Amino acid sequence: MTTFDFSDVEAFLDCHPDLFEEYLIRKGKCDVVGRWLKEHQPSKVLTAEEKRGVPRDPLWPSNPDGLRRRSSHMELRRNFARSKAAHRTYDEHVSLSEHESQSSMRRRALLRKASSLPPTTAHILSALLESRVNVPQYASSAIDYKYRLKETNEREFFLELVKDISNDLDLTNLSYKILINVCILVDADRCSLFLVEGPAHKRTLVSKFFDVHSGTTVRPSSSTLNSNEVQVPWGKGIIGYVAEHGETVNISNAYEDHRFSDEIDKLTGYKTQSILCMAICNSDGEVIGVVQAINKNPMGTPFTEDDEKVLQMYLPFCGISISNAKLFSESRKEYERSRALLEVVNDLFEEQTDLEKIVRKIMQRALTLLQCERCSVLLLEDIHSHVVKFSKTFELMSPLCNMDHDISMEKLSCSDWLINNSIAELVASTGLPVNISDVCQDPRFDAEADQASGFHIRSVLCVPIWNRTHQIIGVAQILNRLDRKTFNDADQRLFEAFVIFCGLGINNTMMYNQVTKTWAKQSVALDMLSYHATCSKVEVDRLKAAKIPLSGELGIDEFHFNDFSLDNDAMITASLRMFLELGVVQKFKIDYEVLCRWLLTVRKNYRTVAYHNWRHAFNVSQCMFVMITTASFQDVLSDAETLALMVGCLCHDLDHRGTNNAFQAMTDSALALLYGTSATLEHHHFNHAVMILQSEGHNIFANLCSKEYSNMMQLLKQAILSTDLTLHFQRRTKFFDCVLSGEFSWTEEGHREVLRSMLMTASDLGAITRPWKISKQVAELVTSEFFEQGDRERSELKLTPSAIFDRNRKDELPALQLEWIDGICKPLYQALVKLNRKLQPMVDGIDANRRKWQELCSSNQQTHRASVSNQNPETCQSPELRQVAETNQHPEPTKSPKSDENPKSGPSSECDQGRKCDPNTESVDRLTSGQLSVEQSE
């Protein structure tokens, strides 16, 4: 088999062009020819007329067959038609290709950004913006080919015209194809196509292609697309009549019809003779357009009935194609609008720190999305005020506007028309959008302000801007569509949806600014507080030079220490002695001056409340000190644990406000909002301790390495949080079980952590182990502080306080103390004694105090029975009724020396008869379920 190189075949065809032409005619395809025409477009050559400065119509190329008329007449005809139209669209100066290239560059930049940065929500949105809906393009068959088919095969010719428009979804390209095909179909000199636009009550006929000749290029250029648009009122002229009545108009002599206007002919010198005008309907029979054919060829002959019939056969296909193209165009618009809203969201993610920047982006998006001349955003000064007053106003001009304005942000002065815009004020006050198609006819518009501004307003669309709590924070306003049309319902819906996102962005930015200002205020306040809450250098120097007495001289090495024996300064020196005697100062290389400064500052940060003050903190630390030293816990606890426990005792009630956690939650205090309702005050105490440690010259842990420092802070946090009785109830069962079963292990970290928590609670409740006079005085201080909280509950919250907080029930204190001892205190200390016998003096102190409280309780009961007998002697004579009266006395649980816990009820009244309460009894279960306690602070 002989093989040929491509070069040999190409050389043969060059030598025999007739054979190539014959083969192309027989086997060539339309799409191949279309691609050849696209790649071999003739270069522009200046004609003689152009050289003389005569404008050339870009829609009418030179044609040797004489199909092209004089350009000057054509241009005059078009100009006159446009001048007589009701409206003229705005002529965009940026070509479609330039717009597409800029858009493509932006999308590529967004895609690069999305691919090079972490996959956050903003960058995912950027990637989504890359997708586009592309309109399929189909090349039209050659005009000569259509003429040849018309002469040789009418059936193939008609099918070719139908196929030519069947798959084209671009309305511009489709309209051109329809006009050219109609010209060829009825042998018309030229054609025009008018499409119905607008709502039913305001329909108009719009033609972007006026007087199109069959010799015109198929695809129009973007520069002529908008400039050729002509609008005809509904029902006016021949075209309006056909659209309104749906009838076919075939006139052999246009000048004999009263609906025809000869003004265009007079201006252009072109004489219109015959006209064939027919309506285009959709599948529902509604008129969606009108096609007009002028002057049948050869000139002077009228359009025939056959022309009407063949046009009636072809136009239904045109109606289907136009409907499909419109549907596709609407869906594409919706997609572009959704895409624009995504871009708005993307902008909001990228910029939420600067109000002017985000408003600028919003207005730029609005100008592009709604194709208007001017956009304004007005923000209210006070969203809660009934008086509408704008504090900030921004406006942006479109670069496509006729006015010579740069695309720049302007802050308008109070004298400008926008500040006093009554329409914006109306929208801000009512919350309803305002859409004015003609401001001159609307009484709400201020014409004087319009003249003073130098900017002529035709139409206004103004909508409110809402924040996330559905409050109006401002209004957004757009003016004058670029195409000189009015804002329709679709524009209003789109603008309202657009403004929803804008409102969120503006609200977030304003909130960010408020948070920034608040943070600055807090920073200043903390700086002031840290200055005033730290001790003075004079105090530090005095303490540093003072002689520190021994433990025996201070009495801090005894279990029965008198909580009220030392004054404020003596408690500081006693604290120094405890740190020195425990050896932690030398072990952790704590600077002595720093330790002095830290102790003085800690004292200064306790408030002057009745019980949870500096004295209570010192007494708790003394109780811990005596347990560690006297009971030999120092032998089993590490130095770090010892230091953390001592620091935790001194800091465990820092900045206590004299109210418990429940009160913080009920009043929605700042502490509850900051830390939540679980261990609110305990977290605050720990954070306050950290703040003091971080203050300059106060870090007693400064010489610890990173790992030791981290471990120390963890131990300190555990120590302070363990003073929350809720946490104590959760852990004590495990501790009791381990101790009573003999399974407690000093080497297991979990057991050691629980032990540290129990030691903190035992120190916190240590006042119950002191001698009777001291213990009773402490209980009265606790009760006094609780009564003050109860008074606030009654006055501020309008609540009836529980018995422990109600000063009207103070006689119940002994019974409450009995429940407190039997349900909370004694089980804890008994478990500790089981672990370490050297703690027995603490249990002995509890037993002694319990006997005293039992005596007071019995005395109160006798006094109460005597009072009841005096008031109701007959009732008391009955033993049964007396027994019922006694049974109805249900003592409330007592309070602990703290007041940060939620109330918990004490054990049952069996304790009143002196019966011991086992930790596993039902009464203790009521305590652990969180009903009430006495030392309910932490």
mmCIF file of C-alpha atoms in Angstrom, residues 230-372:
data_model
loop_
_atom_site.group_PDB
_atom_site.id
_atom_site.type_symbol
_atom_site.label_atom_id
_atom_site.label_comp_id
_atom_site.label_asym_id
_atom_site.label_seq_id
_atom_site.Cartn_x
_atom_site.Cartn_y
_atom_site.Cartn_z
ATOM 1 C CA VAL A 230 -34.434 51.528 21.358
ATOM 2 C CA GLN A 231 -37.572 51.458 23.510
ATOM 3 C CA VAL A 232 -41.085 51.722 22.132
ATOM 4 C CA PRO A 233 -44.057 52.353 24.454
ATOM 5 C CA TRP A 234 -46.610 49.572 24.670
ATOM 6 C CA GLY A 235 -49.434 50.042 22.145
ATOM 7 C CA LYS A 236 -47.734 52.907 20.242
ATOM 8 C CA GLY A 237 -47.012 52.740 16.525
ATOM 9 C CA ILE A 238 -47.211 49.658 14.364
ATOM 10 C CA ILE A 239 -44.879 47.663 16.610
ATOM 11 C CA GLY A 240 -46.789 48.587 19.768
ATOM 12 C CA TYR A 241 -50.098 47.756 18.080
ATOM 13 C CA VAL A 242 -48.927 44.282 17.049
ATOM 14 C CA ALA A 243 -47.572 43.590 20.545
ATOM 15 C CA GLU A 244 -50.769 44.745 22.224
ATOM 16 C CA HIS A 245 -53.254 42.938 19.936
ATOM 17 C CA GLY A 246 -51.136 40.040 18.736
ATOM 18 C CA GLU A 247 -52.218 40.644 15.125
ATOM 19 C CA THR A 248 -50.082 40.481 11.992
ATOM 20 C CA VAL A 249 -49.672 43.765 10.116
ATOM 21 C CA ASN A 250 -48.751 43.540 6.386
ATOM 22 C CA ILE A 251 -48.627 46.961 4.737
ATOM 23 C CA SER A 252 -47.679 47.390 1.107
ATOM 24 C CA ASN A 253 -47.402 51.174 1.438
ATOM 25 C CA ALA A 254 -46.349 52.334 4.871
ATOM 26 C CA TYR A 255 -47.229 55.957 4.178
ATOM 27 C CA GLU A 256 -50.890 55.072 3.841
ATOM 28 C CA ASP A 257 -51.077 53.725 7.398
ATOM 29 C CA HIS A 258 -51.771 56.316 10.117
ATOM 30 C CA ARG A 259 -49.704 54.374 12.667
ATOM 31 C CA PHE A 260 -46.532 54.830 10.620
ATOM 32 C CA SER A 261 -44.167 57.755 11.283
ATOM 33 C CA ASP A 262 -42.051 58.998 8.380
ATOM 34 C CA GLU A 263 -39.669 61.066 10.495
ATOM 35 C CA ILE A 264 -36.842 58.538 10.246
ATOM 36 C CA ASP A 265 -37.216 58.352 6.453
ATOM 37 C CA LYS A 266 -37.074 62.143 6.162
ATOM 38 C CA LEU A 267 -33.933 62.277 8.261
ATOM 39 C CA THR A 268 -32.078 59.439 6.584
ATOM 40 C CA GLY A 269 -33.337 59.720 3.013
ATOM 41 C CA TYR A 270 -34.340 56.086 3.105
ATOM 42 C CA LYS A 271 -37.903 55.380 2.050
ATOM 43 C CA THR A 272 -39.885 52.693 3.787
ATOM 44 C CA GLN A 273 -42.415 51.072 1.479
ATOM 45 C CA SER A 274 -43.636 47.684 2.611
ATOM 46 C CA ILE A 275 -43.750 46.444 6.218
ATOM 47 C CA LEU A 276 -44.453 42.987 7.620
ATOM 48 C CA CYS A 277 -44.824 43.025 11.398
ATOM 49 C CA MET A 278 -45.662 39.889 13.397
ATOM 50 C CA ALA A 279 -45.796 38.943 17.072
ATOM 51 C CA ILE A 280 -43.597 36.248 18.658
ATOM 52 C CA CYS A 281 -45.381 34.191 21.313
ATOM 53 C CA ASN A 282 -44.219 31.705 23.916
ATOM 54 C CA SER A 283 -45.708 28.282 24.597
ATOM 55 C CA ASP A 284 -48.520 29.890 26.663
ATOM 56 C CA GLY A 285 -49.539 32.194 23.811
ATOM 57 C CA GLU A 286 -48.202 35.322 25.490
ATOM 58 C CA VAL A 287 -46.508 37.922 23.298
ATOM 59 C CA ILE A 288 -42.817 38.047 24.170
ATOM 60 C CA GLY A 289 -41.560 39.999 21.139
ATOM 61 C CA VAL A 290 -42.278 41.559 17.781
ATOM 62 C CA VAL A 291 -40.320 41.136 14.549
ATOM 63 C CA GLN A 292 -40.545 43.774 11.814
ATOM 64 C CA ALA A 293 -39.394 43.264 8.225
ATOM 65 C CA ILE A 294 -39.030 46.339 5.969
ATOM 66 C CA ASN A 295 -39.043 46.565 2.149
ATOM 67 C CA LYS A 296 -39.259 43.247 0.399
ATOM 68 C CA ASN A 297 -36.682 42.627 -2.324
ATOM 69 C CA PRO A 298 -36.775 43.481 -5.100
ATOM 70 C CA MET A 299 -37.641 46.963 -3.964
ATOM 71 C CA GLY A 300 -41.240 48.043 -4.464
ATOM 72 C CA THR A 301 -42.833 44.605 -4.136
ATOM 73 C CA PRO A 302 -45.080 43.945 -1.157
ATOM 74 C CA PHE A 303 -44.815 41.061 1.282
ATOM 75 C CA THR A 304 -47.057 38.202 0.178
ATOM 76 C CA GLU A 305 -49.339 35.826 2.014
ATOM 77 C CA ASP A 306 -46.708 33.146 1.504
ATOM 78 C CA ASP A 307 -44.286 35.357 3.400
ATOM 79 C CA GLU A 308 -46.791 35.610 6.248
ATOM 80 C CA LYS A 309 -47.336 31.853 6.279
ATOM 81 C CA VAL A 310 -43.667 30.965 6.264
ATOM 82 C CA LEU A 311 -42.967 33.572 8.964
ATOM 83 C CA GLN A 312 -45.844 32.212 11.050
ATOM 84 C CA MET A 313 -44.248 28.786 10.765
ATOM 85 C CA TYR A 314 -40.805 30.029 11.782
ATOM 86 C CA LEU A 315 -41.650 32.436 14.623
ATOM 87 C CA PRO A 316 -42.958 29.741 17.065
ATOM 88 C CA PHE A 317 -39.505 28.204 16.961
ATOM 89 C CA CYS A 318 -38.104 31.658 17.608
ATOM 90 C CA GLY A 319 -40.454 32.019 20.585
ATOM 91 C CA ILE A 320 -39.237 28.745 22.073
ATOM 92 C CA SER A 321 -35.595 29.723 21.617
ATOM 93 C CA ILE A 322 -36.151 33.206 23.048
ATOM 94 C CA SER A 323 -37.971 31.750 26.092
ATOM 95 C CA ASN A 324 -35.138 29.288 26.692
ATOM 96 C CA ALA A 325 -32.541 32.022 26.328
ATOM 97 C CA LYS A 326 -34.446 34.244 28.760
ATOM 98 C CA LEU A 327 -34.729 31.439 31.283
ATOM 99 C CA PHE A 328 -31.030 30.748 30.969
ATOM 100 C CA SER A 329 -30.286 34.444 31.270
ATOM 101 C CA GLU A 330 -32.377 34.695 34.450
ATOM 102 C CA SER A 331 -30.734 31.624 35.954
ATOM 103 C CA ARG A 332 -27.340 33.054 35.093
ATOM 104 C CA LYS A 333 -28.287 36.346 36.725
ATOM 105 C CA GLU A 334 -29.385 34.502 39.854
ATOM 106 C CA TYR A 335 -26.123 32.609 39.862
ATOM 107 C CA GLU A 336 -24.143 35.818 39.464
ATOM 108 C CA ARG A 337 -26.129 37.388 42.277
ATOM 109 C CA SER A 338 -25.487 34.406 44.527
ATOM 110 C CA ARG A 339 -21.861 34.550 43.545
ATOM 111 C CA ALA A 340 -21.774 38.242 44.406
ATOM 112 C CA LEU A 341 -23.281 37.493 47.833
ATOM 113 C CA LEU A 342 -20.587 34.838 48.347
ATOM 114 C CA GLU A 343 -18.004 37.461 47.495
ATOM 115 C CA VAL A 344 -19.578 39.745 50.092
ATOM 116 C CA VAL A 345 -19.256 36.964 52.688
ATOM 117 C CA ASN A 346 -15.676 36.467 51.578
ATOM 118 C CA ASP A 347 -15.020 40.180 52.078
ATOM 119 C CA LEU A 348 -16.560 40.031 55.543
ATOM 120 C CA PHE A 349 -14.238 37.194 56.540
ATOM 121 C CA GLU A 350 -11.213 39.051 55.235
ATOM 122 C CA GLU A 351 -11.924 42.403 56.894
ATOM 123 C CA GLN A 352 -13.649 42.816 60.240
ATOM 124 C CA THR A 353 -11.385 45.268 62.003
ATOM 125 C CA ASP A 354 -11.792 48.556 60.125
ATOM 126 C CA LEU A 355 -15.250 50.060 59.637
ATOM 127 C CA GLU A 356 -14.307 52.302 56.719
ATOM 128 C CA LYS A 357 -12.636 49.479 54.829
ATOM 129 C CA ILE A 358 -15.569 47.128 55.165
ATOM 130 C CA VAL A 359 -18.107 49.830 54.235
ATOM 131 C CA ARG A 360 -15.994 50.671 51.190
ATOM 132 C CA LYS A 361 -16.044 47.033 50.080
ATOM 133 C CA ILE A 362 -19.784 46.855 50.666
ATOM 134 C CA MET A 363 -20.454 49.901 48.511
ATOM 135 C CA GLN A 364 -18.148 48.714 45.743
ATOM 136 C CA ARG A 365 -20.023 45.425 45.675
ATOM 137 C CA ALA A 366 -23.373 47.229 45.613
ATOM 138 C CA LEU A 367 -22.338 49.418 42.666
ATOM 139 C CA THR A 368 -21.174 46.384 40.692
ATOM 140 C CA LEU A 369 -24.026 44.096 41.659
ATOM 141 C CA LEU A 370 -26.883 46.516 41.043
ATOM 142 C CA GLN A 371 -25.256 48.624 38.318
ATOM 143 C CA CYS A 372 -26.095 51.984 39.845
#
